[in-house]
Tab-separated table of C-alpha atoms in Angstrom:
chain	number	residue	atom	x	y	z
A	235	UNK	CA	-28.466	-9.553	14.045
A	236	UNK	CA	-28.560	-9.023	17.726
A	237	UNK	CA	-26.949	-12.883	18.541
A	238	UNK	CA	-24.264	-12.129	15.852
A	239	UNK	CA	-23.078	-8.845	17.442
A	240	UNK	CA	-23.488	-10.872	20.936
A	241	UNK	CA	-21.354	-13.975	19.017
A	242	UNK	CA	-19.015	-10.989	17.963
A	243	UNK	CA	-18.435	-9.869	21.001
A	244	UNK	CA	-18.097	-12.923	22.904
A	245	UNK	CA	-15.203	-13.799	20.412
A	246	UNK	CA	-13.728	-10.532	21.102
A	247	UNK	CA	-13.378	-11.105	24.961
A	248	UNK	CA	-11.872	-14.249	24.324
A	249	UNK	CA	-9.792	-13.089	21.749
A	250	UNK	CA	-8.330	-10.696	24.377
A	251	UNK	CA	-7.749	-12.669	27.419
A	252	UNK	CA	-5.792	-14.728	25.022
A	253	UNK	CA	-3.420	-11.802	24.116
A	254	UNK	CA	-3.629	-10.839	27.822
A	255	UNK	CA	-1.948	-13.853	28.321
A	256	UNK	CA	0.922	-13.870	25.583
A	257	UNK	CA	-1.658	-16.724	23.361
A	258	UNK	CA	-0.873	-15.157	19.906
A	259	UNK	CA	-0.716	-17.781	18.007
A	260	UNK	CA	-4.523	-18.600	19.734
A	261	UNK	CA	-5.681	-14.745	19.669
A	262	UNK	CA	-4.660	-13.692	16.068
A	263	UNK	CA	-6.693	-15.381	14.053
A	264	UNK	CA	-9.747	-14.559	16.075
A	265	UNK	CA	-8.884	-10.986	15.949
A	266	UNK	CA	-7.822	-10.776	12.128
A	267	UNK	CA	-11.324	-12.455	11.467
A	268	UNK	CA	-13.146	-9.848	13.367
A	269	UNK	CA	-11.090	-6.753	12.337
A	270	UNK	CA	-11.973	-7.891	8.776
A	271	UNK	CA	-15.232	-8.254	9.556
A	272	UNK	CA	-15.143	-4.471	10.508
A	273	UNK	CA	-14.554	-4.652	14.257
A	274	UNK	CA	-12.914	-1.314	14.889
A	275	UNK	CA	-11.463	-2.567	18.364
A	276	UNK	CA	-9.925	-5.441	16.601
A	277	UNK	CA	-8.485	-3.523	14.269
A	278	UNK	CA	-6.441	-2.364	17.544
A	279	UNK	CA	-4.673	-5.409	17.956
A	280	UNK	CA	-4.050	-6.083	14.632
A	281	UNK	CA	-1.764	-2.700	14.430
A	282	UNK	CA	-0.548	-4.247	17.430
A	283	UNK	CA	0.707	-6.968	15.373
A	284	UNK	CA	1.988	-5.501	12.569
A	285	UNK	CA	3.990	-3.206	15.139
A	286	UNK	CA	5.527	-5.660	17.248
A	287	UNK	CA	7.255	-8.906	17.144
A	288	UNK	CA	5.202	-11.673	18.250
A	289	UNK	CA	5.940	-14.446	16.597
A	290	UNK	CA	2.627	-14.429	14.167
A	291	UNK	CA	1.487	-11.829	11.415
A	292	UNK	CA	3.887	-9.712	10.414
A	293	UNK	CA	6.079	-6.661	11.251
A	294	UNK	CA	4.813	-4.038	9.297
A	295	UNK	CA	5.051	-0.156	10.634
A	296	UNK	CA	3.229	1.048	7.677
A	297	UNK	CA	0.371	-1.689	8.220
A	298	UNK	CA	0.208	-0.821	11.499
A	299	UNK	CA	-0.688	2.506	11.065
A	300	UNK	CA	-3.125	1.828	8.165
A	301	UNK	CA	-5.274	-0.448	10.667
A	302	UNK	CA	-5.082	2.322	13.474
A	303	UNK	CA	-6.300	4.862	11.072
A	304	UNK	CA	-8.909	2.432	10.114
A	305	UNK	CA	-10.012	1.786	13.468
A	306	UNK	CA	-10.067	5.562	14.527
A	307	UNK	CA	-12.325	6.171	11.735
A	308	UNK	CA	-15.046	3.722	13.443
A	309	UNK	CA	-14.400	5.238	16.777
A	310	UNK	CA	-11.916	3.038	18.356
A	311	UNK	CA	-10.212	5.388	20.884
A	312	UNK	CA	-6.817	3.181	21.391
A	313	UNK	CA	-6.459	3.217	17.873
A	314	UNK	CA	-6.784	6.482	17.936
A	315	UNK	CA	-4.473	6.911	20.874
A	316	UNK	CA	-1.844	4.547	19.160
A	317	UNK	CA	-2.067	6.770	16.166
A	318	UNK	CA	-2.020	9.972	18.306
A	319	UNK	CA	1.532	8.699	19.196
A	320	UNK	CA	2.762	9.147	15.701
A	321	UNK	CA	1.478	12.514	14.674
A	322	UNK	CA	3.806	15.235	14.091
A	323	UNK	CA	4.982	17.238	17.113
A	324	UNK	CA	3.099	20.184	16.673
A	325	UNK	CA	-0.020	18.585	16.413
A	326	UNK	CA	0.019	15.780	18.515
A	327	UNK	CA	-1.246	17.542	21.798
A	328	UNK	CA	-4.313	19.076	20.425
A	329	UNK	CA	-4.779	15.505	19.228
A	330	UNK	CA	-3.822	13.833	22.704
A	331	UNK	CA	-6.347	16.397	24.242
A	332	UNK	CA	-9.261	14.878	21.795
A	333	UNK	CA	-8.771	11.601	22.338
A	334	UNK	CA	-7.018	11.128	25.894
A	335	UNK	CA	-10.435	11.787	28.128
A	336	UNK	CA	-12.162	9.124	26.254
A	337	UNK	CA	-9.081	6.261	27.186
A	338	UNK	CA	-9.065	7.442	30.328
A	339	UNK	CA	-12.654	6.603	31.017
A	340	UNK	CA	-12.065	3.158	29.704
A	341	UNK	CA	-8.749	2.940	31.856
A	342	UNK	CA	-11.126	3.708	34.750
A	343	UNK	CA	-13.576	0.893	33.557
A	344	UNK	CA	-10.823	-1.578	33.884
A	345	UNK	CA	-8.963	-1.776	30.526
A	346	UNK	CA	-5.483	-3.079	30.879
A	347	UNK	CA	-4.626	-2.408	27.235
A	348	UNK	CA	-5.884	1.612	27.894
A	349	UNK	CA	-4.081	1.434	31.051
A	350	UNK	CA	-0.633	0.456	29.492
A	351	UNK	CA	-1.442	2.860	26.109
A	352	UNK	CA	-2.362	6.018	28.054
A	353	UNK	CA	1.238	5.827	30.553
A	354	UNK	CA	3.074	8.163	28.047
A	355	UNK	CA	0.765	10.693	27.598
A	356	UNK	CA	1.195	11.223	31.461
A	357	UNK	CA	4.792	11.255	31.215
A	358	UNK	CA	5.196	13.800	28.025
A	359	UNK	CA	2.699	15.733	28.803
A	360	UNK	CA	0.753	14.586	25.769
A	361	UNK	CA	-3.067	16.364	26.098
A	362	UNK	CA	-2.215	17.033	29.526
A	363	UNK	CA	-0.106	18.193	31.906
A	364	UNK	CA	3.210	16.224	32.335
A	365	UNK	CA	2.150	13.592	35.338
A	366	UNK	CA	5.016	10.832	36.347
A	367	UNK	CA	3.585	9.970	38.843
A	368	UNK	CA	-0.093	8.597	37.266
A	369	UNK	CA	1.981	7.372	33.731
A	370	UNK	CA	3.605	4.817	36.479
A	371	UNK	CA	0.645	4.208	38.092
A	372	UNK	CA	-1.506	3.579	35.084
A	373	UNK	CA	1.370	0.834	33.825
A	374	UNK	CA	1.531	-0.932	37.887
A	375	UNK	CA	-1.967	-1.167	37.545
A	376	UNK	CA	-2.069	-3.007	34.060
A	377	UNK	CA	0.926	-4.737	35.126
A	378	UNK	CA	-0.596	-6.203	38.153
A	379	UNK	CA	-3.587	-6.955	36.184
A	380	UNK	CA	-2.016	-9.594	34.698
A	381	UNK	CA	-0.890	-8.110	31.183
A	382	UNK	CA	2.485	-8.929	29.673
A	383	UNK	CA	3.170	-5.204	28.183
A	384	UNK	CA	2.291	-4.022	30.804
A	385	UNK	CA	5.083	-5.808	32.799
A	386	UNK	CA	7.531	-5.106	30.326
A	387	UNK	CA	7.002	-1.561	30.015
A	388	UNK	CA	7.172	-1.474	33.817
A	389	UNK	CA	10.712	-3.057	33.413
A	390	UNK	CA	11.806	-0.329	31.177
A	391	UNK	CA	11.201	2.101	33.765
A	392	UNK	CA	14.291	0.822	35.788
A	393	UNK	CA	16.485	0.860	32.594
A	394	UNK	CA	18.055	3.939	31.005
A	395	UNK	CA	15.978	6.730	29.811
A	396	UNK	CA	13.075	4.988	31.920
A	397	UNK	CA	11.163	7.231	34.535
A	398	UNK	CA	12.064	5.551	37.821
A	399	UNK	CA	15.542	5.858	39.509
A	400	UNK	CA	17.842	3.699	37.379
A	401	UNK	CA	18.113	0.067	38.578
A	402	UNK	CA	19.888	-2.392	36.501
A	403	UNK	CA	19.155	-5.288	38.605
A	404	UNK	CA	15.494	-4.867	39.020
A	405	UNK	CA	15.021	-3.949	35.394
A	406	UNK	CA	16.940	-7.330	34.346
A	407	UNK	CA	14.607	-9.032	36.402
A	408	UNK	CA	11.745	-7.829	34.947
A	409	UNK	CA	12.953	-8.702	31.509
A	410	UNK	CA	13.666	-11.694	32.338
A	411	UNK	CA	10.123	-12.620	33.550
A	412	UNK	CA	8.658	-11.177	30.494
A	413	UNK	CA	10.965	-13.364	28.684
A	414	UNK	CA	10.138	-16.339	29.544
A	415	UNK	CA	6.707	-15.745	28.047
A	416	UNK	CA	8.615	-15.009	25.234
A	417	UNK	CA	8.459	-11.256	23.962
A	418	UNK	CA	11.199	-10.998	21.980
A	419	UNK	CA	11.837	-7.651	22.866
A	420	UNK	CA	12.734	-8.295	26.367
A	421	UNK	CA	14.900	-10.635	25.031
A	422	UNK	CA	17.038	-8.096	22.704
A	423	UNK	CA	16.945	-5.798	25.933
A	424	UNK	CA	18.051	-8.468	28.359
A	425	UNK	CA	20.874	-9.360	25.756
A	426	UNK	CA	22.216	-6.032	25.722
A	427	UNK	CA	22.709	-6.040	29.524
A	428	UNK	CA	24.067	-9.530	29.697
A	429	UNK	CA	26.838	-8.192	26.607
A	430	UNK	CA	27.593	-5.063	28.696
A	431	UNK	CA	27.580	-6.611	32.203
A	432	UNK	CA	25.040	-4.152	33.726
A	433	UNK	CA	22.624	-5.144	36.070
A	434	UNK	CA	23.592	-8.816	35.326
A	435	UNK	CA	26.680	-10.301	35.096
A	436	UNK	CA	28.949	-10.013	31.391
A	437	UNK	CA	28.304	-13.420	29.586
A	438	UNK	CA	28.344	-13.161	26.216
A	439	UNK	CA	27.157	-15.999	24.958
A	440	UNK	CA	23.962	-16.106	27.049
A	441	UNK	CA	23.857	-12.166	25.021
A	442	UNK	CA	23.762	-14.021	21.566
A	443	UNK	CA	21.086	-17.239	22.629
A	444	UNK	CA	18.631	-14.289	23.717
A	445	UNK	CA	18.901	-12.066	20.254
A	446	UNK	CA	18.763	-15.446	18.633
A	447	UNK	CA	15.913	-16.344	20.348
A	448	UNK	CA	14.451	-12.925	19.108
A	449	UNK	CA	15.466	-13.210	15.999
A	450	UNK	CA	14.041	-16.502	15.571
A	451	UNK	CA	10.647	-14.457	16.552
A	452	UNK	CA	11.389	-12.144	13.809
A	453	UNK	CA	12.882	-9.453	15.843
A	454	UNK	CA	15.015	-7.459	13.284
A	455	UNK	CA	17.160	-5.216	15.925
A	456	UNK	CA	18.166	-8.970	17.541
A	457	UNK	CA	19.467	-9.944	14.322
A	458	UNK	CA	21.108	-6.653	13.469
A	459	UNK	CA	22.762	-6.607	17.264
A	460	UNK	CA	24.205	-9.895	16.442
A	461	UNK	CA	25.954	-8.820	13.458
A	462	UNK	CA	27.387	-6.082	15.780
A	463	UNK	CA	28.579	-8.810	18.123
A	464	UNK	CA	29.984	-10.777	14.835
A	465	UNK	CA	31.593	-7.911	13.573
A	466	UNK	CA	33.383	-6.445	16.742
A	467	UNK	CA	33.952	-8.970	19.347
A	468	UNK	CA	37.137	-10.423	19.964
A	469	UNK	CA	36.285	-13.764	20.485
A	470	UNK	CA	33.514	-14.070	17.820
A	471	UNK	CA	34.383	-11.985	15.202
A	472	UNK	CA	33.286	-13.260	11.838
A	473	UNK	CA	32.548	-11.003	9.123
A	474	UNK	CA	30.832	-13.467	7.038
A	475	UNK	CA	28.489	-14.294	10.018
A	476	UNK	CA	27.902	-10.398	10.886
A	477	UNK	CA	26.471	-9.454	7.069
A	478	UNK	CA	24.576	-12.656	6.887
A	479	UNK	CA	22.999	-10.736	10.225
A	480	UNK	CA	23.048	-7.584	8.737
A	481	UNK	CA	21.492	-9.099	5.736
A	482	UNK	CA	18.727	-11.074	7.563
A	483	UNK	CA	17.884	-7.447	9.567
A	484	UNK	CA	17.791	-5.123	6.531
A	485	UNK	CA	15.512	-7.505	4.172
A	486	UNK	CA	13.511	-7.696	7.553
A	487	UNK	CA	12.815	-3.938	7.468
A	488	UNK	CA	15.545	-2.772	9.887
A	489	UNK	CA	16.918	0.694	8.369
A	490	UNK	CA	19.686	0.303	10.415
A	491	UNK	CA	20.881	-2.960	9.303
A	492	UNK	CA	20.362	-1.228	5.959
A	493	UNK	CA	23.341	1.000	6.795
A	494	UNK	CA	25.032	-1.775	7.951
A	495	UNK	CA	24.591	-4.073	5.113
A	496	UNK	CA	26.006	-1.039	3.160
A	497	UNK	CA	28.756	-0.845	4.875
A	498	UNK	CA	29.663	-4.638	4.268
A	499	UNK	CA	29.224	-3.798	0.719
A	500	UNK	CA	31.500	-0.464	0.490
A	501	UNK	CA	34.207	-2.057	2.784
A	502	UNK	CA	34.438	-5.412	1.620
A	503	UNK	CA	34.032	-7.281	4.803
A	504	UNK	CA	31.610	-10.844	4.875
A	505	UNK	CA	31.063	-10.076	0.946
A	506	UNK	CA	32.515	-8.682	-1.601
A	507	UNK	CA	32.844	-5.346	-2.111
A	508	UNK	CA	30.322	-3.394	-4.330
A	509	UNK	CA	29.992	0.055	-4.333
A	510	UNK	CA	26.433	-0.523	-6.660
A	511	UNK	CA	25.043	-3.587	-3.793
A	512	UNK	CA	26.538	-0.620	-1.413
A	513	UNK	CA	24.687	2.401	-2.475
A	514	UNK	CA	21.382	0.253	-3.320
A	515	UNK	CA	21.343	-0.221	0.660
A	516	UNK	CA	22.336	3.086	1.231
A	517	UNK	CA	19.525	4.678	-0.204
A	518	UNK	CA	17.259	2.486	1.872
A	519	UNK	CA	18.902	3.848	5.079
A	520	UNK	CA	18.743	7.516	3.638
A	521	UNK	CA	15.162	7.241	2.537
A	522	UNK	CA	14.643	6.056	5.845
A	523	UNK	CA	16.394	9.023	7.653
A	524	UNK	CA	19.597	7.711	8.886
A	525	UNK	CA	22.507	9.873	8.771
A	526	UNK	CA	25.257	7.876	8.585
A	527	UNK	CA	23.584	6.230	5.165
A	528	UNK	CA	23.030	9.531	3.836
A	529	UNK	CA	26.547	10.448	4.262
A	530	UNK	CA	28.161	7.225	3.161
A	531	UNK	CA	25.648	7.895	-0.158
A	532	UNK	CA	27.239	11.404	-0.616
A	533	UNK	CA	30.649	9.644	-0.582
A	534	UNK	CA	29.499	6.956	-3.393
A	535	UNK	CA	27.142	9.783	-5.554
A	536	UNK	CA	31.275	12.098	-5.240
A	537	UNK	CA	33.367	9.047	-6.440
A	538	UNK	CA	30.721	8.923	-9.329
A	539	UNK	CA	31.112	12.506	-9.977
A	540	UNK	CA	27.523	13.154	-9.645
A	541	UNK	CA	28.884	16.242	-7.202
A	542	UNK	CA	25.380	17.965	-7.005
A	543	UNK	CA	23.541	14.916	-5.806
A	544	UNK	CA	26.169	13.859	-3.651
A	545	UNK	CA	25.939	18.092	-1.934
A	546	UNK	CA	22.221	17.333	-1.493
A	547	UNK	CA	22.833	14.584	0.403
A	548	UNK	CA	25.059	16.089	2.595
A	549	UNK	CA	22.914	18.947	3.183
A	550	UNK	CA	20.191	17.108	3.855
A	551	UNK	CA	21.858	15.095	6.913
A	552	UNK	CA	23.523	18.742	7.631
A	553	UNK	CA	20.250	20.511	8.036
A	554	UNK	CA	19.463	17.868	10.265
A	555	UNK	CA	22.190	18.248	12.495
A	556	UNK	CA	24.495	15.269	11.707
A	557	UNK	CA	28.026	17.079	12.525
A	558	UNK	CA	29.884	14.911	10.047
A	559	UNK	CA	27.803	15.776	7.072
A	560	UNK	CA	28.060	19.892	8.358
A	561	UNK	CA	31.820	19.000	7.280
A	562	UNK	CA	31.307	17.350	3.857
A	563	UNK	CA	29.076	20.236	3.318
A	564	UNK	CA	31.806	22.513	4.245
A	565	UNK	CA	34.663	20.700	2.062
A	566	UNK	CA	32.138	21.143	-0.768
A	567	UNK	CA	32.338	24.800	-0.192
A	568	UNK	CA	35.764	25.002	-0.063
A	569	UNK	CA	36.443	22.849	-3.348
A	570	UNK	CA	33.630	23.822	-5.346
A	571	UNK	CA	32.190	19.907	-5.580
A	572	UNK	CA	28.666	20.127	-6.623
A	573	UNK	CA	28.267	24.352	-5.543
A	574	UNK	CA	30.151	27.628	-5.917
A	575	UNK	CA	33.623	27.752	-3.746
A	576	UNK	CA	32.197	29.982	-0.621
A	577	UNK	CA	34.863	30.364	2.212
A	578	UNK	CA	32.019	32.222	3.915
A	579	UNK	CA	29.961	28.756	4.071
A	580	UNK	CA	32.409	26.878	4.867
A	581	UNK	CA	33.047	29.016	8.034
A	582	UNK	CA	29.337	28.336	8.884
A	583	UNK	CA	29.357	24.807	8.559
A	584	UNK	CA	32.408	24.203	10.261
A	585	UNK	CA	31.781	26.194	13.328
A	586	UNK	CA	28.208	24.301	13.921
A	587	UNK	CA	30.186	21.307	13.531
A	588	UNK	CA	32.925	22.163	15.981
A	589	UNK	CA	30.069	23.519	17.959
A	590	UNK	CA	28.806	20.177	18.530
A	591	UNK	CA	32.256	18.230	18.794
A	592	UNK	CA	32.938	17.019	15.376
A	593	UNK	CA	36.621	16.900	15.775
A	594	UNK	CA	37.245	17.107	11.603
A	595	UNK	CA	35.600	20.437	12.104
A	596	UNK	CA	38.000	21.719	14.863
A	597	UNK	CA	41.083	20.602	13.207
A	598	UNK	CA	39.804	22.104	9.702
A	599	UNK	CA	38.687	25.710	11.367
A	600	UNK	CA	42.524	25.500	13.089
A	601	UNK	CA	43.738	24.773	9.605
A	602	UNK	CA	41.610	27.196	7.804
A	603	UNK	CA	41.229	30.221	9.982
A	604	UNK	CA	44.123	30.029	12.924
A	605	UNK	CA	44.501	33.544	13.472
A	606	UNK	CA	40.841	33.555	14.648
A	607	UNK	CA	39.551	32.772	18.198
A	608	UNK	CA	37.795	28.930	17.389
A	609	UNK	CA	33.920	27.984	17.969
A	610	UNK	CA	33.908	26.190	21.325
A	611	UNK	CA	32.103	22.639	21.689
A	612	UNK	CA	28.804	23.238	22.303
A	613	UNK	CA	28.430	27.005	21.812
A	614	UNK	CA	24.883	28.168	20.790
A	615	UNK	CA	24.689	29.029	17.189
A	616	UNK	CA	22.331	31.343	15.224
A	617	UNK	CA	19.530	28.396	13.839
A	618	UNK	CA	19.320	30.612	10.509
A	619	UNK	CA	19.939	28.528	7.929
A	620	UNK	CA	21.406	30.306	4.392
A	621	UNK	CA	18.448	31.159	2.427
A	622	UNK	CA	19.602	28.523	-0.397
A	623	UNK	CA	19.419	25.611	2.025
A	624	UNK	CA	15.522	26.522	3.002
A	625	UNK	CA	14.692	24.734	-0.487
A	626	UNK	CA	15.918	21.084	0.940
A	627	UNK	CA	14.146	21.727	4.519
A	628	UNK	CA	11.076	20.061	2.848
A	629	UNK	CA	13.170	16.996	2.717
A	630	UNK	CA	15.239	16.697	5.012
A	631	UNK	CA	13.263	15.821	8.146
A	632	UNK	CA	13.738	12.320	9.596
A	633	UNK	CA	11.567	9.567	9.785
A	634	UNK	CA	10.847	8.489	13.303
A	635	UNK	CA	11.057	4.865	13.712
């Protein structure tokens, strides 16, 4: 027994130098054997793989999550702080706290992989106090180690949103280096600045050869961003192409591309139109938590006169804070589609909508009500919610993807 848990973890080490150095197609098989074997810190890298694209296994959120749970179970602590990650809000610090000491002793020890994992918990304040400085740190180190996510996340941190003053150029770089080991998701990020121009100059068609080169990794988002390009650009514009995209993205997993391929369907454009085909992706989108599905599924559940469903909907998206659904909620009100006519609630849904900028909501509340003083953009509301709208709250909060 004591040679096969020395074989096992011999194989192990191997195993992840080879992802270390972007060998997937080398390292995934090793790992899949030992993770079914019962390996907990194999099971790591498997919800690795079913979590990003990398050209072998398969994208699978759900998967991923089942394997970190699994490994967390045995003791693996970066399953546990991958898993950590995904908890609800209000528990995910207690969690963090738990869990964070134990990768931070193997970060210490000279894990790359803990080194990388552990960066956000630093910069969110996740089971400790909120610590830019060591989340960068922890990636340079990892990064300079030699390991690929590493380098990528420390691109990020030069893009938008990242935690580094903003520069383009040095984040394109980055991405670019990454790339040519061939993460597809440095790819779809280095296409987006080569489409806009930023940090890089515009071209286009060096845009669509990197999300096609993602795509061809099984990168959903590249395939969905092309049917953007497809569907909008002046020069490319082909409606067929873009759902064949959206298509490809949405049978892929993307909820997104979901909406999209809905859209295609409602509007007639690449296919023909089918309000059926159209809600069928709609619902995918909804389920999923996107508000512009949930609204466009309101509109379909209306035309079929199935007004109470179609209300739902809208308050669903509404309690979540999509302005556009506050005013189908409103309209509902105000014609009686699905509830009681209520000029009261259609006051209140109007104003949160004007409140954020929904400009349908500040030309109805001039329409409606002109003798009154108006809601101005971005006012703070009241958060009380009607007591007849607490009933949907249980299902109306998104899913985080």
């Amino acid at each position: 027994m004591a040679g096969g848990l020395y074989m096992m973890s011999k194989e192990l080490a191997q195993a992840e130098l080879l992802f270390k150095q972007f060998k997937h197609k080398e390292a995934y098989p090793i790992f899949q054997q030992l993770a079914d074997a019962g390996d907990a810190r194999a099971m790591y890298f498997m919800g690795i793989y079913s979590r990003l694209y990398l050209g072998v296994g398969h994208y699978n959120p759900k998967k991923s999550m089942e394997w970190f749970q699994k490994g967390m179970e045995k003791g693996d602590v970066l399953c546990a702080i991958s898993l950590g990650y995904l908890q609800e809000e209000k528990k995910r610090d207690d969690f963090m706290k738990e869990w964070l000491p134990k990768a931070e002793e193997l970060a210490a020890a000279g894990d790359v992989f803990a080194m990388d994992d552990i960066a956000d918990c630093y910069f969110y304040g996740l089971g400790t106090s909120v610590d830019e400085k060591r989340g960068l740190e922890s990636i340079d180190k990892a990064a300079d180690a030699g390991y690929w996510l590493a380098a990528y996340d420390q691109a990020t941190q030069y893009d938008d949103n990242g935690h580094r003053d903003t520069d383009y150029a040095k984040a394109c770089a980055a991405y670019k280096e990454v790339s040519k080991l061939g993460y597809s998701e440095a790819d779809y990020r280095l296409g987006f600045h080569y489409f806009q121009g930023i940090g890089v100059e515009r071209d286009v068609k060096e845009a669509v050869r990197l999300w096609e080169k993602a795509w061809n990794l099984g990168n959903a988002a590249a395939a969905n961003a092309l049917g953007f390009v497809y569907s909008f650009d002046e020069k490319l514009k082909d409606d067929k192409k873009a759902f064949e995209c959206f298509d490809k993205a949405a049978k892929a997993g993307l909820p997104l591309a979901a909406g999209n391929v809905g859209n295609c369907y409602f509007y007639g454009r690449g296919v023909k139109k089918s309000l059926s085909e159209a809600k069928k992706w709609y619902e995918v989108g909804a389920k999923a938590g996107l508000h512009s599905s949930m609204l466009q599924l309101g509109v379909i559940l209306k035309t079929e006169g199935k007004n109470k469903e179609a209300f739902e909907v809208f308050c669903t998206a509404a309690i979540q804070g999509y302005p556009a659904a506050m005013g189908w909620v409103a309209a509902c009100y105000e014609h009686g589609i699905g509830v009681e006519k209520s000029q009261e609630k259609v006051l209140f849904w109007l104003k949160r909508a004007a409140a954020l900028g929904d400009q349908n909501a500040i030309a109805n509340l001039q329409r409606l009500y002109p003798q009154n003083t108006l809601v101005k953009t971005n006012e703070e509301l009241s958060d009380e919610l009607p007591e007849e709208f607490l009933s949907l709250i249980h299902i109306s909060e998104p899913t985080r993807h």
